[in-house]
Coordinates of C-alpha atoms and ligand atoms in Angstrom, one line a residue:
M4 CA 50.7 165.4 62.9
F5 CA 54.2 165.1 65.2
D6 CA 54.6 164.2 68.8
P7 CA 55.4 167.8 71.1
H8 CA 56.9 165.4 73.6
S9 CA 59.2 164.4 71.4
I10 CA 60.8 167.9 70.4
D11 CA 64.5 168.5 70.5
P12 CA 65.0 170.1 73.8
S13 CA 67.2 172.7 72.8
L14 CA 64.5 173.8 70.0
L15 CA 61.8 173.2 72.5
Q16 CA 63.8 175.9 74.7
K17 CA 63.8 178.5 72.4
M18 CA 60.5 177.8 71.4
E19 CA 59.5 178.5 75.3
Y20 CA 61.5 181.3 75.2
D21 CA 59.8 183.0 72.0
A22 CA 56.9 182.1 73.2
L23 CA 57.0 184.2 76.6
V24 CA 58.5 187.1 74.6
W25 CA 56.0 187.3 72.0
S26 CA 53.4 187.0 75.4
S27 CA 54.6 190.0 77.2
L28 CA 55.0 192.3 74.0
H29 CA 51.6 191.2 72.6
G30 CA 49.4 191.4 75.5
L31 CA 48.5 188.1 76.3
L32 CA 49.0 188.4 79.7
V33 CA 46.5 188.6 82.6
G34 CA 46.8 189.7 86.3
D35 CA 49.6 188.2 88.7
R36 CA 47.8 186.7 91.2
A37 CA 51.1 186.5 93.1
S38 CA 51.5 190.4 92.9
Q39 CA 49.4 192.4 95.2
K40 CA 48.8 195.3 93.4
S41 CA 47.4 193.3 90.4
G42 CA 44.2 194.5 89.3
R43 CA 44.2 197.2 91.5
V44 CA 47.0 199.4 89.7
P45 CA 46.6 198.9 86.1
G46 CA 49.9 198.2 84.4
V47 CA 51.1 196.8 87.3
G48 CA 51.6 193.2 88.2
L49 CA 50.8 191.2 84.6
I50 CA 51.9 188.0 83.7
H51 CA 51.7 186.0 80.6
A52 CA 48.7 184.1 80.2
P53 CA 48.5 180.3 81.1
I54 CA 49.1 179.0 77.4
S55 CA 49.6 176.0 75.2
L56 CA 52.9 176.2 73.7
L57 CA 51.5 174.8 70.1
P58 CA 48.0 174.6 68.6
M59 CA 45.8 171.1 69.2
P60 CA 44.6 169.5 66.2
F61 CA 40.8 169.6 65.6
P62 CA 39.1 168.1 62.6
E63 CA 38.4 170.4 59.9
S64 CA 34.6 169.3 59.4
H65 CA 34.1 169.5 63.3
W66 CA 35.2 173.2 63.2
K67 CA 33.2 173.9 60.1
Q68 CA 29.9 172.1 62.0
A69 CA 30.6 174.5 64.9
C70 CA 30.8 177.6 63.5
E71 CA 27.9 176.9 61.1
V72 CA 25.2 176.5 64.3
A73 CA 26.8 179.4 66.0
P74 CA 23.9 181.5 64.2
I75 CA 21.1 179.5 65.3
F76 CA 22.0 179.2 68.7
N77 CA 22.1 182.9 68.5
E78 CA 18.6 183.2 67.4
L79 CA 17.2 180.4 69.3
V80 CA 18.7 182.4 72.6
D81 CA 16.7 185.5 71.0
R82 CA 13.4 183.7 70.8
V83 CA 13.7 181.8 74.1
S84 CA 14.5 185.2 76.0
L85 CA 11.2 186.2 74.4
D86 CA 9.4 183.4 75.7
A87 CA 8.3 184.4 79.6
E88 CA 6.3 181.5 80.3
F89 CA 8.6 179.2 78.9
L90 CA 11.5 180.7 81.1
H91 CA 9.4 180.7 84.1
E92 CA 7.9 177.3 83.9
S93 CA 11.5 175.8 83.1
L94 CA 12.8 177.1 86.3
S95 CA 10.0 177.3 88.1
R96 CA 11.5 174.1 90.2
T97 CA 15.2 175.5 90.2
K98 CA 13.6 178.9 91.6
K99 CA 12.7 177.4 95.0
V100 CA 15.5 176.0 95.8
D101 CA 18.2 178.4 94.1
A102 CA 18.0 181.2 95.7
F103 CA 20.5 183.3 92.9
T104 CA 18.7 181.9 89.8
S105 CA 15.3 182.9 92.0
R106 CA 16.3 186.5 92.0
L107 CA 17.2 186.6 88.3
L108 CA 13.6 185.5 87.8
D109 CA 12.2 188.0 90.2
I110 CA 13.8 190.8 87.8
H111 CA 12.4 189.3 85.0
A112 CA 9.2 189.0 86.4
K113 CA 9.6 193.0 87.4
M114 CA 10.0 193.4 83.9
I115 CA 7.2 191.5 82.6
D116 CA 5.0 193.4 85.1
M117 CA 6.2 196.4 83.7
N118 CA 5.6 195.5 80.2
K119 CA 9.2 196.5 79.6
K120 CA 10.5 195.7 76.1
E121 CA 14.2 195.5 75.0
E122 CA 14.2 196.6 71.1
I123 CA 17.8 196.4 70.8
R124 CA 19.1 192.7 71.6
L125 CA 22.8 192.4 72.1
G126 CA 24.1 188.8 72.4
L127 CA 27.7 188.2 72.8
H128 CA 28.0 184.3 73.1
R129 CA 29.9 181.5 73.4
S130 CA 28.9 177.7 72.6
D131 CA 31.5 175.0 74.1
Y132 CA 31.8 171.9 73.0
M133 CA 34.0 169.0 73.4
L134 CA 34.4 166.1 70.0
D135 CA 33.1 162.8 72.0
E136 CA 36.0 160.5 70.9
Q137 CA 33.6 157.5 70.7
T138 CA 30.9 158.7 68.6
N139 CA 33.7 161.3 66.9
L140 CA 30.4 163.8 68.0
L141 CA 30.1 167.5 68.5
L142 CA 28.4 167.7 71.4
Q143 CA 27.5 171.2 73.2
I144 CA 29.1 171.4 77.0
E145 CA 27.1 174.7 77.4
L146 CA 26.0 178.1 76.0
N147 CA 27.4 181.0 77.6
T148 CA 25.5 184.5 77.7
N149 CA 26.6 186.1 80.1
S150 CA 30.9 187.0 80.5
S151 CA 31.5 184.7 77.5
S152 CA 35.3 185.2 78.7
F153 CA 38.2 185.7 76.8
P154 CA 37.5 187.1 73.2
G155 CA 40.4 188.9 74.2
L156 CA 43.1 187.1 74.8
S157 CA 41.9 183.8 72.3
C158 CA 42.0 185.8 69.2
L159 CA 46.2 186.5 70.6
V160 CA 47.0 182.5 71.1
S161 CA 46.4 181.6 67.7
D162 CA 48.3 184.7 66.4
L163 CA 51.2 183.3 68.6
H164 CA 50.6 179.9 67.0
R165 CA 50.3 181.0 63.5
L166 CA 53.4 183.6 64.0
S167 CA 55.7 182.4 66.2
N168 CA 55.9 178.6 66.6
M169 CA 55.3 178.2 62.9
R170 CA 58.1 180.5 61.9
R171 CA 60.2 177.7 61.6
N172 CA 59.3 176.1 58.3
E173 CA 58.5 179.8 56.7
F174 CA 61.8 181.0 56.4
K175 CA 62.4 180.1 52.8
S176 CA 59.2 182.0 51.7
S177 CA 60.3 185.5 52.3
I178 CA 63.1 187.5 54.0
S179 CA 60.9 189.7 56.1
R180 CA 59.3 186.5 57.8
T181 CA 63.0 185.3 58.3
P182 CA 63.8 184.3 62.3
L183 CA 66.8 186.3 63.4
H184 CA 68.8 185.4 65.9
I185 CA 69.7 188.6 67.4
L186 CA 71.6 188.6 70.7
Q187 CA 71.6 191.6 72.9
Q188 CA 74.7 192.8 73.9
D189 CA 75.8 196.1 74.9
A190 CA 72.6 197.8 75.1
C191 CA 71.8 200.9 77.0
E192 CA 68.8 200.8 78.8
E193 CA 66.7 202.5 76.4
C194 CA 68.1 200.2 73.3
W195 CA 67.3 196.9 75.4
D196 CA 63.5 197.8 74.8
L197 CA 64.1 198.8 71.3
L198 CA 66.2 195.5 70.8
T199 CA 63.3 193.2 71.9
I200 CA 60.6 194.8 69.7
L201 CA 63.3 194.6 66.8
T202 CA 63.7 191.0 67.8
C203 CA 60.4 190.3 67.5
S204 CA 59.6 193.0 64.6
A205 CA 62.3 191.1 62.5
V206 CA 61.1 187.7 63.2
F207 CA 57.3 188.2 63.3
A208 CA 57.5 190.4 60.3
C209 CA 54.9 193.2 62.2
K210 CA 55.7 196.4 61.4
V211 CA 57.2 198.6 64.5
S212 CA 55.7 202.1 63.8
H213 CA 56.6 203.6 67.7
A214 CA 60.2 202.6 67.5
T215 CA 61.7 205.8 69.1
P216 CA 65.4 206.8 67.8
S217 CA 68.2 205.6 69.5
V218 CA 71.9 206.3 69.5
C219 CA 73.5 203.2 70.8
L220 CA 75.6 201.0 69.0
I221 CA 74.0 197.6 68.9
K222 CA 76.1 194.6 67.5
L223 CA 74.0 191.6 66.0
Y224 CA 74.6 188.7 65.2
L225 CA 73.1 186.3 62.9
D226 CA 74.1 183.2 64.4
N227 CA 78.2 183.2 63.1
A228 CA 78.0 186.4 60.7
C229 CA 78.0 189.2 62.9
L230 CA 76.5 192.5 61.8
S231 CA 76.7 195.9 63.3
V232 CA 74.0 198.8 62.9
T233 CA 74.7 202.1 63.6
P234 CA 73.2 204.4 64.4
L235 CA 69.4 203.3 64.9
K236 CA 67.0 205.9 63.7
C237 CA 63.2 204.8 63.7
E238 CA 61.0 201.6 61.9
F239 CA 63.7 199.0 63.4
G240 CA 62.4 196.2 61.3
T241 CA 62.7 197.9 57.7
L242 CA 65.5 199.6 58.8
L243 CA 67.5 196.1 59.6
L244 CA 66.1 194.9 56.5
L245 CA 67.3 197.3 54.2
F246 CA 70.9 197.3 56.1
I247 CA 71.2 193.7 55.7
V248 CA 70.2 193.9 51.5
Q249 CA 72.7 196.9 51.3
T250 CA 75.9 194.9 53.0
E251 CA 75.0 191.3 51.7
G252 CA 72.9 191.5 49.1
L253 CA 69.7 189.7 49.1
D254 CA 70.5 186.5 48.6
A255 CA 73.7 185.9 50.2
V256 CA 72.1 187.0 53.0
R257 CA 68.9 184.2 52.3
Q258 CA 71.8 181.7 51.8
M259 CA 73.4 182.4 55.1
M260 CA 70.3 181.7 57.0
R261 CA 69.2 179.0 55.5
K262 CA 72.7 177.4 56.4
S263 CA 72.4 179.0 60.0
L264 CA 68.9 178.1 60.5
L265 CA 68.8 174.7 59.0
H266 CA 71.9 174.1 61.7
Q267 CA 70.2 175.8 64.7
F268 CA 67.2 173.7 64.5
K269 CA 67.6 170.6 63.4
Q270 CA 63.9 169.4 63.7
H271 CA 61.3 171.6 61.8
L272 CA 58.2 171.3 62.7
A273 CA 56.3 170.6 59.6
L274 CA 53.7 173.0 60.1
D275 CA 51.4 175.2 58.1
P276 CA 50.1 178.2 59.9
E277 CA 47.6 178.1 57.3
R278 CA 45.8 175.6 59.0
I279 CA 44.9 177.5 62.4
P280 CA 42.3 179.1 61.2
Q281 CA 42.2 183.3 61.6
N282 CA 40.5 184.3 64.7
N283 CA 38.6 187.7 65.3
S284 CA 37.0 187.5 68.1
V285 CA 38.3 190.6 69.9
S286 CA 37.6 192.8 66.7
L287 CA 34.2 190.7 66.6
F288 CA 33.2 191.5 69.8
A289 CA 34.3 195.1 69.7
E290 CA 32.2 195.6 66.3
A291 CA 29.0 194.0 67.8
L292 CA 29.3 196.6 71.0
Y293 CA 29.7 199.6 68.4
K294 CA 27.0 199.0 66.3
A295 CA 24.4 198.2 69.6
W296 CA 26.2 201.9 70.8
A297 CA 25.2 203.2 67.0
E298 CA 21.7 201.8 67.4
Y299 CA 20.9 203.6 70.6
N300 CA 21.8 206.7 68.5
N301 CA 23.2 209.0 71.0
P302 CA 26.9 209.8 70.5
R303 CA 27.3 211.0 73.9
A304 CA 26.6 207.7 75.6
I305 CA 28.6 205.6 77.0
V306 CA 29.5 202.1 76.6
M307 CA 29.7 200.6 80.5
V308 CA 31.8 197.7 81.3
V309 CA 30.5 196.1 84.5
V310 CA 33.3 194.0 86.3
Q311 CA 34.0 192.1 89.2
T312 CA 36.0 194.2 92.1
E313 CA 39.8 193.6 91.9
E314 CA 38.8 192.7 88.4
R315 CA 42.4 191.7 86.3
N316 CA 40.6 192.9 83.2
I317 CA 40.7 196.2 82.7
I318 CA 38.2 198.0 85.1
R319 CA 35.1 200.0 84.7
K320 CA 32.4 199.7 87.2
T321 CA 31.5 197.2 89.8
L322 CA 27.8 196.6 90.7
A323 CA 28.5 198.6 93.7
E324 CA 29.1 201.4 92.1
I325 CA 26.4 201.4 89.8
D326 CA 24.4 201.3 92.4
A327 CA 25.8 204.5 94.4
Q328 CA 26.8 206.6 91.0
G329 CA 23.6 205.6 88.9
E330 CA 20.2 206.9 88.5
L331 CA 17.5 206.4 86.0
L332 CA 16.0 209.5 84.0
P333 CA 12.2 209.9 83.4
D334 CA 12.5 208.7 80.0
G335 CA 14.6 205.7 81.2
T336 CA 18.4 206.9 80.1
L337 CA 20.6 205.1 82.4
V338 CA 22.9 207.5 84.0
V339 CA 26.1 206.6 85.8
D340 CA 28.4 209.3 87.1
G341 CA 26.9 211.7 85.2
E342 CA 27.3 209.7 82.0
A343 CA 24.3 208.9 79.6
V344 CA 24.9 204.7 79.3
A345 CA 24.2 203.4 75.4
V346 CA 25.3 199.6 76.1
V347 CA 26.2 198.0 79.2
Y348 CA 28.5 194.8 79.3
F349 CA 28.5 192.3 81.7
R350 CA 31.6 191.2 82.5
A351 CA 30.6 190.1 85.6
G352 CA 26.9 189.5 87.2
Y353 CA 27.0 185.4 86.4
A354 CA 27.7 184.6 90.1
P355 CA 26.1 184.9 93.5
T356 CA 29.7 185.8 95.1
D357 CA 29.3 189.2 92.5
Y358 CA 25.8 190.1 94.8
P359 CA 27.5 190.3 98.3
S360 CA 24.8 192.8 99.1
E361 CA 21.5 194.3 98.3
S362 CA 23.4 196.8 96.5
E363 CA 24.1 194.8 93.6
W364 CA 21.0 193.7 93.0
S365 CA 19.6 197.0 92.8
A366 CA 21.9 197.8 90.6
R367 CA 21.0 195.1 88.4
L368 CA 17.5 196.3 88.7
L369 CA 18.5 199.8 87.8
I370 CA 20.3 198.4 84.7
E371 CA 17.6 196.2 83.8
Q372 CA 14.3 198.9 84.5
S373 CA 16.6 201.4 81.6
C374 CA 16.6 201.5 78.2
A375 CA 19.9 200.8 77.9
I376 CA 21.1 198.2 75.5
K377 CA 22.3 194.8 78.2
C378 CA 24.6 192.4 77.3
P379 CA 22.9 190.2 78.4
S380 CA 19.6 191.6 79.2
I381 CA 18.1 189.4 82.2
A382 CA 16.0 187.2 79.6
Y383 CA 19.3 186.3 77.8
H384 CA 21.0 185.3 81.1
L385 CA 18.3 182.9 82.0
A386 CA 18.1 181.5 78.8
G387 CA 21.9 180.6 78.8
T388 CA 21.0 178.5 82.0
K389 CA 21.7 175.1 82.0
K390 CA 18.5 174.4 83.0
I391 CA 16.9 176.0 80.1
Q392 CA 19.5 174.1 78.0
Q393 CA 18.3 170.4 79.6
E394 CA 14.6 171.6 78.3
L395 CA 15.7 172.7 75.3
A396 CA 16.9 169.0 74.6
K397 CA 13.7 167.4 75.4
P398 CA 11.6 166.3 72.1
N399 CA 9.4 168.9 70.3
Q400 CA 11.2 172.1 72.1
L401 CA 13.2 173.2 69.7
E402 CA 10.4 173.5 67.3
R403 CA 8.7 175.7 69.6
F404 CA 11.1 178.2 69.1
L405 CA 12.9 177.1 65.3
E406 CA 10.5 177.0 62.5
N407 CA 13.4 175.6 59.6
K408 CA 14.0 171.8 59.9
D409 CA 17.4 171.5 59.3
D410 CA 18.4 174.4 61.6
I411 CA 16.3 172.2 64.0
A412 CA 18.2 168.9 62.8
K413 CA 22.1 170.8 63.4
V414 CA 21.1 172.0 66.8
R415 CA 19.8 169.2 67.5
E416 CA 23.1 166.8 66.6
C417 CA 24.7 169.1 69.0
F418 CA 23.1 168.0 72.0
A419 CA 24.7 165.5 74.7
G420 CA 22.3 163.4 76.7
L421 CA 20.8 165.8 79.4
W422 CA 18.4 165.0 82.0
S423 CA 16.1 167.0 85.0
L424 CA 17.1 164.9 88.6
D425 CA 12.9 164.1 88.5
D426 CA 13.9 161.7 85.5
L427 CA 13.8 158.7 88.3
S428 CA 15.3 156.0 85.5
I429 CA 18.2 158.2 84.4
V430 CA 18.8 158.9 88.3
K431 CA 19.1 155.1 89.0
D432 CA 21.4 154.9 86.5
A433 CA 23.7 157.6 87.5
I434 CA 23.8 156.5 91.0
E435 CA 24.4 153.0 89.5
R436 CA 27.8 154.4 87.2
P437 CA 28.5 157.8 87.8
G438 CA 31.2 158.3 85.8
L439 CA 29.0 158.5 82.9
Y440 CA 27.5 161.7 84.1
V441 CA 28.2 164.9 85.2
M442 CA 26.0 166.9 87.6
K443 CA 25.6 170.4 87.4
P444 CA 23.8 173.0 89.1
Q445 CA 22.9 176.3 87.3
R446 CA 26.3 178.5 87.8
E447 CA 29.0 179.9 85.8
G448 CA 32.6 180.4 85.8
G449 CA 34.1 176.7 86.3
G450 CA 34.7 174.5 89.5
N451 CA 30.9 174.0 90.2
N452 CA 29.9 170.7 88.8
I453 CA 29.8 166.8 90.5
Y454 CA 31.7 164.1 88.8
D455 CA 32.6 160.3 89.5
D456 CA 31.7 159.1 92.9
D457 CA 31.1 162.3 94.3
V458 CA 27.5 162.1 91.4
R459 CA 26.2 158.9 93.2
L460 CA 26.9 160.0 96.8
S461 CA 25.3 163.7 95.8
L462 CA 22.0 161.8 94.5
Q463 CA 21.8 158.9 97.0
R464 CA 22.1 162.2 100.3
M465 CA 19.1 164.0 97.8
E466 CA 16.9 160.8 97.5
K467 CA 18.0 160.0 101.4
A468 CA 16.7 164.0 102.5
G469 CA 13.4 163.9 100.1
S470 CA 14.1 167.3 99.6
E471 CA 13.6 169.4 96.1
E472 CA 17.3 170.3 96.5
N473 CA 17.9 168.0 93.5
A474 CA 15.8 170.8 91.4
A475 CA 18.7 172.9 91.4
Y476 CA 20.8 170.3 89.3
I477 CA 20.9 169.0 85.6
L478 CA 22.3 165.4 84.6
M479 CA 24.5 165.6 81.4
Q480 CA 26.1 162.7 79.5
R481 CA 30.0 162.5 80.4
I482 CA 31.6 163.7 77.4
F483 CA 35.1 161.8 76.7
P484 CA 37.2 163.6 74.4
I485 CA 40.5 162.3 72.9
I486 CA 43.6 162.2 75.0
S487 CA 46.6 163.7 73.2
P488 CA 50.3 164.9 74.4
A489 CA 51.0 168.9 74.8
I490 CA 53.4 171.6 76.6
L491 CA 51.5 173.7 78.5
M492 CA 53.0 177.3 79.9
R493 CA 52.0 178.2 83.1
E494 CA 54.1 181.0 85.1
G495 CA 56.8 180.6 82.7
I496 CA 57.3 177.1 83.6
S497 CA 56.4 174.3 80.7
H498 CA 55.2 171.0 81.6
K499 CA 54.9 168.3 79.3
E500 CA 51.3 166.9 80.0
R501 CA 48.7 164.6 78.5
V502 CA 45.4 166.6 77.9
M503 CA 42.0 167.3 76.2
S504 CA 40.3 170.2 75.1
E505 CA 37.7 172.5 74.8
L506 CA 36.4 174.0 71.7
G507 CA 34.2 176.9 72.5
V508 CA 33.1 179.3 69.4
Y509 CA 31.9 182.8 69.8
G510 CA 28.8 184.3 68.4
T511 CA 27.4 188.0 68.4
Y512 CA 23.9 188.7 67.5
L513 CA 22.3 192.3 67.1
R514 CA 18.8 193.5 66.2
N515 CA 16.5 196.3 66.6
K516 CA 12.7 196.3 66.2
T517 CA 12.8 196.2 62.5
G518 CA 15.3 193.3 62.3
V519 CA 18.7 191.3 62.5
I520 CA 21.5 193.6 62.2
M521 CA 24.4 191.1 63.0
N522 CA 24.0 187.7 63.3
G523 CA 27.0 185.1 62.9
H524 CA 30.4 183.2 64.6
A525 CA 32.6 185.4 65.8
G526 CA 36.2 183.7 66.4
Y527 CA 36.8 180.7 68.7
L528 CA 38.6 179.8 71.8
M529 CA 40.5 176.5 72.7
R530 CA 40.8 175.6 76.0
T531 CA 43.5 172.5 76.9
K532 CA 43.6 170.8 80.2
V533 CA 45.2 168.0 81.8
S534 CA 43.4 165.0 81.6
S535 CA 42.9 164.2 85.1
S536 CA 41.3 167.4 85.8
N537 CA 37.5 167.5 85.5
E538 CA 36.9 171.0 85.5
G539 CA 37.7 173.4 82.5
G540 CA 38.3 176.9 83.7
V541 CA 41.5 178.9 82.8
A542 CA 40.6 181.6 84.8
A543 CA 39.8 178.9 87.5
G544 CA 43.1 177.3 87.2
F545 CA 42.5 174.4 85.3
A546 CA 42.9 175.0 81.4
V547 CA 45.1 176.9 79.2
L548 CA 44.5 178.6 76.2
D549 CA 45.2 177.4 73.0
S550 CA 44.1 177.1 69.1
I551 CA 43.0 174.8 66.7
Y552 CA 45.7 173.0 63.8
L553 CA 42.7 171.9 61.4
V554 CA 42.8 168.3 60.4
Ligands
ADP22 P1 30.9 176.6 83.5 O1 29.6 177.2 83.1 O2 31.1 176.6 85.3 O3 31.7 176.8 82.9 P2 30.6 174.3 82.3 O4 29.4 173.3 81.7 O5 31.4 174.5 80.9 O6 29.9 175.1 83.7 O7 31.5 172.6 83.0 C1 32.9 173.5 82.9 C2 33.5 172.3 82.9 O8 33.1 171.0 83.3 C3 33.6 172.6 81.1 O9 34.7 173.3 80.8 C4 34.5 170.9 80.9 O10 35.6 170.8 81.2 C5 33.7 170.3 82.2 N1 32.3 169.2 81.8 C6 31.4 170.2 81.6 N2 29.9 168.9 80.9 C7 30.5 168.2 81.1 C8 30.6 166.8 80.0 N3 29.2 166.7 80.1 N4 31.2 166.0 79.9 C9 32.8 166.1 80.2 N5 33.3 167.4 80.7 C10 32.1 168.2 80.9
MG23 MG1 29.1 178.6 81.7
MG24 MG1 32.1 176.4 80.3

């Protein structure tokens, strides 16, 4: 692979510019925290998502491994979720010191008392991995069963990397894929937008069906060769190409482009877009939600997305709103704002801050008591906690839930060292060599873990206090992935950084009373962060979205 830091500065500038235009046009966007209205008024205050300019090299064998274990992890979560005794036993000490986990367990216990059965179970998971450089092992960081983030944006990053940066060595293959360098001049306001679409349609060969007529004269510059098109009517990409073909003849245009482009991009990135795996995360998640909705079998019922207040994703209902507007019908139907709910998708509810009052907890309980399909149910939520991850890594625990020996071996191969803090020899070692461990509370969303010398200090403080507080945490072997150069884009500015990456593979799972309807891997999320940062969250501001380049 090439070194992104050594890319010719003028080429780099063009690539950055194109990536930003592409992101704006294709919705690779997030709410801009700098804008006051962002998150409150839809479509206002948007900014390109933090991204890596180029895909990250990743071994194909490990990519395949991560995909292969996804359905096994899905099945594992399902089996664990059915074992109330295992969940409560494993979390019993944590419950005493962690009020949040304790409330989740209370809801779960209530459901057990009510003999509440979840017959249709939907899981939209993401299992995260880092590739440990020294051992060359793909080790699981965690398994998310709640609000698995970024299926909507990660697939766009893969598209961006496949279609945009790669195109520079693609121009030979077809005229419709040939990059055109179009200068936008003398365009009226209406045409300005159209031109931007045109730039992309020509460059990225995506068909523009929504282009509207324009009567403006627009001059198109193909480097030195100036072509004019008038008037532009519709289907811009098609029309433009037809025009060029008619004027110059296909071969002449090809030759001209080759010449001008070779001149323009002296340095080509010899990358093959086919080595970036197709990423269908968003459609596969949508398909799973749809199929769950279909299983519920009430065409009038809705899919409800539970969000945080000031959500920078598209807003549906907050827990407080559900508490205010929701009710349970005698048959168990959840009705919110007059609508029967088939599926509840939680994009919130994983953090204590999502429950600022009792209102949010009653909403969670109301949802759990209903016959709506929950993603996740309270049992799936608990099965995705870090404590359960650590308990499952103990000898003979996987065997409780999985029968197939191969499956068990494949899952175990991904487990890093995981320990409870009542393991005194590990605690002693972690105090002596804190840099080799990560200390994790039962929290989600990034920014909660303890690293380096803080591990030692926290362990010593807890030892001294002799309290039960240590039950809130687990200890994990610290994974050290390879460090490589990359170009990260934030707020329109590029940064040359030394980085490390974390691969998440999404999984979709749906079953009903009689059997499994869906169980597979469902696209991926590559996150890349500067190597000096311990934490990895994109929303938390530590990492950027990336894709993988198989090597
Ligand atoms: P969360 O649920 O908050 O995302 P994680 O377990 O994923 O919690 O930890 C957050 C981040 O901390 C990860 O994205 C990763 O960058 C880093 N991290 C977590 N565990 C380890 C580990 N064992 N070794 C190295 N880094 C880790
Ligand atoms: Mg998590
Ligand atoms: Mg994580």
